[in-house]
Amino acid sequence: MSQITSFTARARASLREELLDAATALLPERGYAGLRMADVATNVGVSRQTVYNEFGSKSALVQAVALRTAAEFLDGIQRRLSAEVELRDGIHAATVFTIEHARENPLVAAALGTEVAEDLLPLLTTRGEPILRAAAEVAEAHLRERAPGLSRPALVAETMVRLTLSHLMLPTHSPAEAADVVCGVIAPLVEHYSSTTE
């Protein structure tokens, strides 16, 4: 790769991150409906057409914001799963982190708790399949490593993610109590699918 090509690629990646940062800052106060590509462009100091050239549409921009936010969550989840010796402790720590981090993250907190940003909620629910899949893949990889005899790691991983998301969407317990509930379901599943074959 030539130096010019390398510089161009770095500049484009930097521009993309700046646009994502701007959209991430605007979304909690405006929601999907109130987000304007022109405002994202103005915050970065580029033309509105530049934003469209980079993402194609507002929907694609917001999806990119959601996926980047999810990647931050997944990195934290991965670190907490790996930091614990016992599988159950890792699941507990990862669940607590997910719920606490969601409450602290302005974008996720706004989607879950404010009227103006409630139109972002489908990114976690009805249109949340990319996030669900990514989280389940992280959980499944961890289960395969820590419980190699598990016959249904994909099923257990998806169940774990769906349970955690349900506690995130409708919080009725503290993060630690929610993690206890998730572990109370997942531990018997791990035991069951470790002792049976299909």
Coordinates of N, CA and C in Angstrom, one line a residue:
M1 N 0.8 -1.2 0.0 CA 0.0 0.0 0.0 C 0.9 1.2 0.0
S2 N 0.6 2.2 -0.9 CA 1.5 3.4 -1.0 C 1.2 4.3 0.2
Q3 N 2.1 5.2 0.4 CA 1.9 6.2 1.6 C 0.6 7.0 1.4
I4 N 0.3 7.4 0.1 CA -0.8 8.2 -0.2 C -2.1 7.4 0.1
T5 N -2.1 6.2 -0.4 CA -3.3 5.3 -0.1 C -3.5 5.1 1.4
S6 N -2.4 4.8 2.1 CA -2.5 4.6 3.5 C -3.0 5.8 4.2
F7 N -2.5 7.0 3.9 CA -3.0 8.3 4.5 C -4.5 8.5 4.2
T8 N -4.9 8.2 3.0 CA -6.3 8.4 2.6 C -7.2 7.5 3.4
A9 N -6.7 6.2 3.6 CA -7.5 5.2 4.4 C -7.6 5.7 5.8
R10 N -6.5 6.2 6.4 CA -6.5 6.7 7.8 C -7.4 7.9 7.9
A11 N -7.4 8.8 7.0 CA -8.2 10.0 7.0 C -9.7 9.6 6.9
R12 N -10.0 8.7 6.1 CA -11.4 8.3 6.0 C -11.9 7.6 7.2
A13 N -11.0 6.8 7.8 CA -11.4 6.1 9.1 C -11.6 7.1 10.2
S14 N -10.8 8.2 10.2 CA -10.9 9.2 11.2 C -12.2 10.0 11.0
L15 N -12.5 10.3 9.7 CA -13.7 11.1 9.4 C -14.9 10.2 9.9
R16 N -14.9 9.0 9.6 CA -16.0 8.1 9.9 C -16.2 8.1 11.4
E17 N -15.2 8.0 12.2 CA -15.3 8.0 13.7 C -15.8 9.3 14.2
E18 N -15.4 10.4 13.6 CA -15.9 11.8 14.0 C -17.4 11.9 13.7
L19 N -17.8 11.4 12.5 CA -19.2 11.4 12.2 C -20.0 10.5 13.2
L20 N -19.5 9.4 13.5 CA -20.2 8.5 14.5 C -20.2 9.2 15.9
D21 N -19.1 9.8 16.3 CA -19.1 10.6 17.5 C -20.2 11.6 17.6
A22 N -20.3 12.4 16.5 CA -21.3 13.5 16.4 C -22.7 12.9 16.5
A23 N -23.0 11.9 15.8 CA -24.3 11.3 15.8 C -24.6 10.7 17.2
T24 N -23.6 10.1 17.8 CA -23.8 9.5 19.1 C -24.1 10.6 20.1
A25 N -23.5 11.8 20.0 CA -23.8 12.9 20.9 C -25.2 13.5 20.7
L26 N -25.6 13.5 19.5 CA -26.9 14.1 19.1 C -28.1 13.2 19.4
L27 N -27.9 11.9 19.3 CA -29.1 11.0 19.4 C -29.8 11.0 20.7
P28 N -29.1 11.0 21.9 CA -29.8 11.0 23.1 C -30.8 12.2 23.3
E29 N -30.4 13.3 22.7 CA -31.3 14.5 22.9 C -32.3 14.7 21.8
R30 N -32.1 14.0 20.7 CA -33.0 14.1 19.5 C -33.7 12.9 19.1
G31 N -33.2 11.7 19.4 CA -33.8 10.5 19.0 C -33.6 10.3 17.5
Y32 N -34.1 9.2 17.0 CA -33.9 8.9 15.5 C -34.6 10.0 14.7
A33 N -35.9 10.3 15.0 CA -36.7 11.2 14.2 C -36.1 12.6 14.2
G34 N -35.5 13.0 15.3 CA -35.0 14.4 15.3 C -33.6 14.5 14.8
L35 N -32.9 13.4 14.6 CA -31.5 13.5 14.1 C -31.5 14.0 12.6
R36 N -30.7 15.0 12.3 CA -30.6 15.5 11.0 C -29.2 15.3 10.5
M37 N -29.0 14.8 9.3 CA -27.7 14.6 8.7 C -26.9 15.9 8.6
A38 N -27.7 17.0 8.4 CA -27.0 18.3 8.3 C -26.4 18.7 9.6
D39 N -27.0 18.3 10.7 CA -26.5 18.7 12.1 C -25.2 17.8 12.4
V40 N -25.3 16.6 12.0 CA -24.1 15.7 12.1 C -22.9 16.3 11.3
A41 N -23.2 16.7 10.1 CA -22.2 17.3 9.2 C -21.6 18.6 9.8
T42 N -22.5 19.5 10.3 CA -22.1 20.7 10.9 C -21.2 20.5 12.1
N43 N -21.5 19.5 13.0 CA -20.7 19.2 14.2 C -19.3 18.8 13.8
V44 N -19.2 18.2 12.6 CA -17.8 17.7 12.2 C -17.1 18.7 11.3
G45 N -17.9 19.6 10.7 CA -17.3 20.6 9.8 C -17.2 20.1 8.4
V46 N -18.1 19.3 8.0 CA -18.1 18.8 6.6 C -19.5 19.1 6.0
S47 N -19.7 18.7 4.7 CA -21.0 18.9 4.1 C -21.9 17.8 4.4
R48 N -23.2 18.1 4.3 CA -24.2 17.0 4.5 C -24.0 15.9 3.5
Q49 N -23.6 16.2 2.3 CA -23.3 15.2 1.3 C -22.2 14.2 1.7
T50 N -21.2 14.8 2.4 CA -20.1 13.9 2.9 C -20.6 12.8 3.8
V51 N -21.6 13.2 4.7 CA -22.2 12.2 5.6 C -22.9 11.2 4.8
Y52 N -23.7 11.6 3.8 CA -24.4 10.6 2.9 C -23.4 9.7 2.2
N53 N -22.3 10.3 1.7 CA -21.3 9.5 0.9 C -20.7 8.5 1.8
E54 N -20.6 8.8 3.1 CA -19.9 7.8 4.0 C -20.9 6.7 4.5
F55 N -22.2 7.1 4.7 CA -23.1 6.1 5.3 C -24.3 5.7 4.4
G56 N -24.6 6.6 3.5 CA -25.7 6.3 2.5 C -27.1 6.8 3.0
S57 N -27.4 6.6 4.3 CA -28.7 7.0 4.8 C -28.6 7.3 6.3
K58 N -29.6 7.9 6.8 CA -29.7 8.2 8.2 C -29.8 6.8 9.0
S59 N -30.6 5.9 8.4 CA -30.8 4.6 9.0 C -29.5 3.9 9.1
A60 N -28.6 3.9 8.1 CA -27.3 3.2 8.1 C -26.4 3.9 9.1
L61 N -26.5 5.2 9.2 CA -25.6 5.9 10.2 C -26.0 5.5 11.6
V62 N -27.3 5.5 11.9 CA -27.7 5.1 13.3 C -27.4 3.6 13.5
Q63 N -27.5 2.8 12.5 CA -27.2 1.4 12.7 C -25.7 1.3 13.0
A64 N -24.9 2.1 12.4 CA -23.4 2.0 12.6 C -23.1 2.5 14.0
V65 N -23.8 3.5 14.5 CA -23.7 4.0 15.9 C -24.0 2.9 16.8
A66 N -25.1 2.2 16.6 CA -25.6 1.1 17.4 C -24.5 0.0 17.5
L67 N -24.0 -0.4 16.3 CA -23.0 -1.5 16.3 C -21.7 -1.1 17.0
R68 N -21.3 0.2 16.8 CA -20.1 0.6 17.5 C -20.3 0.6 19.0
T69 N -21.5 1.1 19.5 CA -21.8 1.0 20.9 C -21.8 -0.4 21.4
A70 N -22.4 -1.3 20.6 CA -22.4 -2.7 21.0 C -21.0 -3.3 21.1
A71 N -20.1 -2.9 20.2 CA -18.8 -3.3 20.2 C -18.1 -3.0 21.5
E72 N -18.4 -1.7 22.0 CA -17.8 -1.3 23.3 C -18.3 -2.2 24.4
F73 N -19.6 -2.5 24.4 CA -20.2 -3.4 25.4 C -19.5 -4.8 25.3
L74 N -19.4 -5.3 24.1 CA -18.9 -6.7 23.9 C -17.4 -6.8 24.3
D75 N -16.7 -5.7 24.2 CA -15.3 -5.7 24.7 C -15.3 -5.9 26.2
G76 N -16.1 -5.1 26.8 CA -16.2 -5.2 28.3 C -16.7 -6.5 28.8
I77 N -17.7 -7.1 28.1 CA -18.2 -8.4 28.4 C -17.2 -9.4 28.3
Q78 N -16.4 -9.4 27.2 CA -15.4 -10.4 26.9 C -14.3 -10.3 28.0
R79 N -13.9 -9.1 28.4 CA -12.9 -9.0 29.5 C -13.4 -9.6 30.8
R80 N -14.7 -9.3 31.1 CA -15.2 -9.8 32.4 C -15.4 -11.4 32.4
L81 N -15.8 -11.9 31.3 CA -15.9 -13.3 31.2 C -14.6 -14.0 31.3
S82 N -13.6 -13.4 30.7 CA -12.2 -14.0 30.8 C -11.5 -13.8 32.1
A83 N -11.9 -12.8 32.8 CA -11.2 -12.5 34.1 C -11.5 -13.5 35.2
E84 N -12.6 -14.2 35.1 CA -13.0 -15.1 36.2 C -12.5 -16.5 35.9
V85 N -12.2 -17.2 36.9 CA -11.7 -18.6 36.8 C -13.0 -19.5 36.6
E86 N -14.0 -19.3 37.4 CA -15.2 -20.1 37.3 C -16.2 -19.5 36.2
L87 N -16.8 -20.4 35.4 CA -17.7 -20.0 34.4 C -18.8 -19.2 34.9
R88 N -19.4 -19.6 36.0 CA -20.6 -18.9 36.6 C -20.2 -17.5 37.0
D89 N -19.0 -17.3 37.6 CA -18.5 -16.0 38.1 C -18.4 -15.1 36.9
G90 N -17.9 -15.6 35.8 CA -17.7 -14.8 34.6 C -19.0 -14.3 34.0
I91 N -20.0 -15.2 34.0 CA -21.3 -14.9 33.5 C -21.9 -13.8 34.4
H92 N -21.8 -14.0 35.7 CA -22.3 -13.0 36.7 C -21.7 -11.6 36.4
A93 N -20.4 -11.6 36.4 CA -19.7 -10.3 36.2 C -20.0 -9.7 34.9
A94 N -20.2 -10.5 33.8 CA -20.5 -9.9 32.5 C -22.0 -9.3 32.5
T95 N -22.9 -10.0 33.2 CA -24.2 -9.5 33.3 C -24.3 -8.2 34.1
V96 N -23.7 -8.2 35.2 CA -23.7 -6.9 36.0 C -23.1 -5.8 35.1
F97 N -22.0 -6.0 34.5 CA -21.4 -5.0 33.7 C -22.3 -4.5 32.6
T98 N -23.0 -5.4 31.9 CA -23.9 -5.0 30.8 C -25.0 -4.1 31.3
I99 N -25.6 -4.5 32.4 CA -26.7 -3.7 33.0 C -26.2 -2.3 33.5
E100 N -25.1 -2.4 34.3 CA -24.6 -1.1 34.8 C -24.1 -0.2 33.7
H101 N -23.4 -0.7 32.7 CA -22.8 0.1 31.6 C -24.0 0.7 30.8
A102 N -25.0 0.0 30.6 CA -26.2 0.5 29.9 C -26.8 1.7 30.6
R103 N -26.9 1.6 31.9 CA -27.5 2.7 32.6 C -26.6 3.9 32.6
E104 N -25.3 3.7 32.4 CA -24.3 4.8 32.4 C -24.1 5.4 31.0
N105 N -24.3 4.6 30.0 CA -24.1 5.0 28.6 C -25.2 6.0 28.2
P106 N -24.9 7.2 27.8 CA -26.0 8.2 27.5 C -26.9 7.7 26.4
L107 N -26.4 7.1 25.4 CA -27.2 6.7 24.3 C -28.2 5.6 24.7
V108 N -27.7 4.5 25.3 CA -28.5 3.4 25.7 C -29.5 3.9 26.8
A109 N -29.1 4.7 27.8 CA -29.9 5.1 28.8 C -31.1 6.0 28.3
A110 N -30.8 6.8 27.3 CA -31.8 7.6 26.6 C -32.8 6.8 25.9
A111 N -32.3 5.8 25.2 CA -33.2 4.9 24.4 C -34.2 4.1 25.4
L112 N -33.7 3.8 26.6 CA -34.5 3.0 27.5 C -35.3 3.9 28.4
G113 N -35.0 5.2 28.6 CA -35.7 5.9 29.6 C -36.2 7.3 29.2
T114 N -36.0 7.7 28.0 CA -36.6 9.1 27.6 C -37.5 9.0 26.4
E115 N -38.5 9.8 26.5 CA -39.5 9.8 25.4 C -38.9 10.2 24.1
V116 N -38.0 11.2 24.1 CA -37.5 11.7 22.8 C -36.7 10.6 22.1
A117 N -36.0 9.8 22.8 CA -35.1 8.8 22.2 C -35.7 7.4 22.2
E118 N -37.0 7.2 22.5 CA -37.6 5.9 22.6 C -37.7 5.3 21.2
D119 N -37.6 6.1 20.1 CA -37.6 5.6 18.8 C -36.3 4.8 18.4
L120 N -35.3 4.9 19.3 CA -34.1 4.1 19.2 C -34.2 2.7 19.7
L121 N -35.2 2.5 20.6 CA -35.4 1.2 21.2 C -35.4 0.0 20.3
P122 N -36.0 0.1 19.1 CA -36.0 -1.0 18.2 C -34.6 -1.5 17.8
L123 N -33.6 -0.7 17.9 CA -32.3 -1.2 17.7 C -31.8 -2.2 18.7
L124 N -32.5 -2.3 19.8 CA -32.2 -3.3 20.8 C -33.3 -4.4 20.8
T125 N -34.4 -4.2 20.1 CA -35.5 -5.1 20.2 C -35.8 -5.7 18.8
T126 N -36.8 -5.1 18.1 CA -37.3 -5.6 16.9 C -36.3 -5.6 15.8
R127 N -35.3 -4.6 15.8 CA -34.3 -4.6 14.8 C -32.9 -4.9 15.4
G128 N -32.9 -5.6 16.6 CA -31.7 -5.8 17.3 C -30.9 -7.0 17.0
E129 N -31.3 -7.7 15.9 CA -30.7 -9.0 15.6 C -29.2 -8.9 15.4
P130 N -28.6 -7.9 14.8 CA -27.2 -7.8 14.7 C -26.5 -7.8 16.1
I131 N -27.1 -7.0 17.0 CA -26.5 -6.9 18.3 C -26.7 -8.2 19.1
L132 N -27.8 -8.8 19.0 CA -28.1 -10.1 19.6 C -27.1 -11.2 19.1
R133 N -26.9 -11.2 17.8 CA -26.0 -12.2 17.2 C -24.6 -12.0 17.6
A134 N -24.1 -10.7 17.6 CA -22.8 -10.5 18.0 C -22.5 -10.8 19.5
A135 N -23.5 -10.5 20.4 CA -23.3 -10.8 21.8 C -23.3 -12.4 22.0
A136 N -24.2 -13.0 21.3 CA -24.3 -14.5 21.4 C -23.1 -15.2 20.9
E137 N -22.4 -14.6 19.9 CA -21.2 -15.2 19.4 C -20.1 -15.1 20.4
V138 N -20.0 -13.9 21.1 CA -19.0 -13.8 22.1 C -19.2 -14.8 23.3
A139 N -20.5 -14.9 23.7 CA -20.8 -15.8 24.8 C -20.6 -17.3 24.4
E140 N -20.9 -17.6 23.1 CA -20.7 -19.0 22.6 C -19.3 -19.3 22.6
A141 N -18.4 -18.4 22.1 CA -17.0 -18.7 22.0 C -16.4 -18.9 23.4
H142 N -16.9 -18.2 24.4 CA -16.5 -18.3 25.8 C -16.9 -19.7 26.3
L143 N -18.2 -20.0 26.1 CA -18.7 -21.3 26.5 C -17.9 -22.5 25.9
R144 N -17.6 -22.4 24.7 CA -16.8 -23.5 24.0 C -15.4 -23.6 24.6
E145 N -14.9 -22.5 25.0 CA -13.5 -22.6 25.7 C -13.6 -23.1 27.1
R146 N -14.6 -22.6 27.9 CA -14.6 -22.9 29.3 C -15.4 -24.2 29.6
A147 N -16.3 -24.6 28.7 CA -17.1 -25.8 28.9 C -17.1 -26.6 27.6
P148 N -15.9 -27.2 27.3 CA -15.8 -27.9 26.0 C -16.7 -29.1 25.8
G149 N -17.3 -29.6 26.9 CA -18.2 -30.8 26.8 C -19.6 -30.3 26.5
L150 N -19.9 -29.1 26.5 CA -21.2 -28.5 26.3 C -21.7 -28.9 24.9
S151 N -22.9 -29.6 24.8 CA -23.4 -30.0 23.5 C -24.2 -28.9 22.8
R152 N -24.7 -27.9 23.5 CA -25.5 -26.9 22.8 C -25.0 -25.5 23.2
P153 N -23.8 -25.2 22.9 CA -23.3 -23.9 23.4 C -24.0 -22.7 22.7
A154 N -24.4 -22.8 21.5 CA -25.2 -21.7 20.8 C -26.5 -21.4 21.5
L155 N -27.2 -22.5 21.9 CA -28.5 -22.3 22.6 C -28.3 -21.7 24.0
V156 N -27.3 -22.1 24.7 CA -27.1 -21.6 26.0 C -26.6 -20.1 25.9
A157 N -25.8 -19.8 25.0 CA -25.3 -18.5 24.8 C -26.5 -17.5 24.4
E158 N -27.3 -17.9 23.5 CA -28.4 -17.1 23.1 C -29.4 -16.9 24.3
T159 N -29.6 -17.9 25.1 CA -30.5 -17.8 26.2 C -29.9 -16.8 27.2
M160 N -28.6 -16.9 27.4 CA -28.0 -16.0 28.3 C -28.1 -14.5 27.9
V161 N -27.9 -14.3 26.6 CA -28.0 -12.9 26.1 C -29.4 -12.4 26.1
R162 N -30.4 -13.2 25.8 CA -31.8 -12.8 25.8 C -32.2 -12.5 27.2
L163 N -31.8 -13.3 28.2 CA -32.2 -13.0 29.6 C -31.6 -11.7 30.0
T164 N -30.3 -11.5 29.7 CA -29.7 -10.2 30.1 C -30.4 -9.0 29.5
L165 N -30.7 -9.1 28.2 CA -31.4 -8.0 27.6 C -32.8 -7.8 28.2
S166 N -33.5 -8.9 28.6 CA -34.8 -8.7 29.2 C -34.7 -7.9 30.5
H167 N -33.6 -8.2 31.3 CA -33.4 -7.4 32.5 C -33.0 -6.0 32.3
L168 N -32.3 -5.8 31.1 CA -31.9 -4.5 30.7 C -33.1 -3.6 30.3
M169 N -34.0 -4.2 29.5 CA -35.2 -3.5 29.0 C -36.2 -3.2 30.1
L170 N -36.4 -4.1 31.0 CA -37.4 -4.0 32.1 C -36.8 -4.2 33.4
P171 N -36.0 -3.3 33.9 CA -35.3 -3.5 35.2 C -36.2 -3.6 36.4
T172 N -36.2 -4.8 37.0 CA -37.0 -4.9 38.3 C -36.1 -5.3 39.4
H173 N -34.8 -5.5 39.1 CA -33.8 -5.9 40.2 C -32.6 -5.1 40.0
S174 N -31.8 -5.1 41.0 CA -30.4 -4.5 40.9 C -29.6 -5.3 39.9
P175 N -28.6 -4.7 39.4 CA -27.7 -5.5 38.4 C -27.2 -6.8 39.0
A176 N -26.8 -6.8 40.3 CA -26.3 -8.0 40.9 C -27.4 -9.1 41.0
E177 N -28.7 -8.6 41.4 CA -29.8 -9.5 41.5 C -30.2 -10.1 40.2
A178 N -30.2 -9.2 39.1 CA -30.5 -9.7 37.8 C -29.4 -10.7 37.3
A179 N -28.2 -10.5 37.7 CA -27.1 -11.4 37.3 C -27.3 -12.8 38.0
D180 N -27.8 -12.7 39.3 CA -28.1 -13.9 40.0 C -29.2 -14.7 39.3
V181 N -30.2 -14.0 38.8 CA -31.3 -14.7 38.1 C -30.8 -15.3 36.8
V182 N -30.0 -14.6 36.0 CA -29.4 -15.1 34.8 C -28.6 -16.4 35.1
C183 N -27.7 -16.3 36.1 CA -26.9 -17.4 36.4 C -27.7 -18.6 36.9
G184 N -28.8 -18.3 37.6 CA -29.7 -19.3 38.1 C -30.4 -20.1 37.0
V185 N -30.5 -19.5 35.8 CA -31.1 -20.2 34.7 C -30.0 -20.9 33.9
I186 N -28.9 -20.2 33.7 CA -27.8 -20.7 32.8 C -27.0 -21.8 33.4
A187 N -26.7 -21.8 34.7 CA -26.0 -22.9 35.3 C -26.6 -24.2 35.2
P188 N -27.9 -24.4 35.4 CA -28.6 -25.7 35.2 C -28.5 -26.1 33.7
L189 N -28.7 -25.1 32.8 CA -28.6 -25.4 31.4 C -27.2 -26.0 31.0
V190 N -26.2 -25.3 31.5 CA -24.8 -25.8 31.2 C -24.7 -27.2 31.8
E191 N -25.1 -27.4 33.0 CA -25.0 -28.8 33.6 C -25.8 -29.8 32.7
H192 N -27.0 -29.4 32.3 CA -27.9 -30.4 31.5 C -27.2 -30.7 30.2
Y193 N -26.7 -29.7 29.5 CA -26.2 -30.0 28.2 C -24.7 -30.5 28.2
S194 N -24.1 -30.5 29.4 CA -22.8 -31.1 29.6 C -23.0 -32.6 29.9
S195 N -24.1 -33.0 30.4 CA -24.3 -34.4 30.8 C -25.2 -35.2 29.8
T196 N -25.7 -34.5 28.7 CA -26.5 -35.2 27.7 C -25.9 -35.0 26.4
T197 N -26.2 -35.8 25.5 CA -25.8 -35.7 24.1 C -27.0 -35.7 23.2
E198 N -26.9 -35.1 22.0 CA -28.1 -35.1 21.2 C -27.9 -36.1 20.1

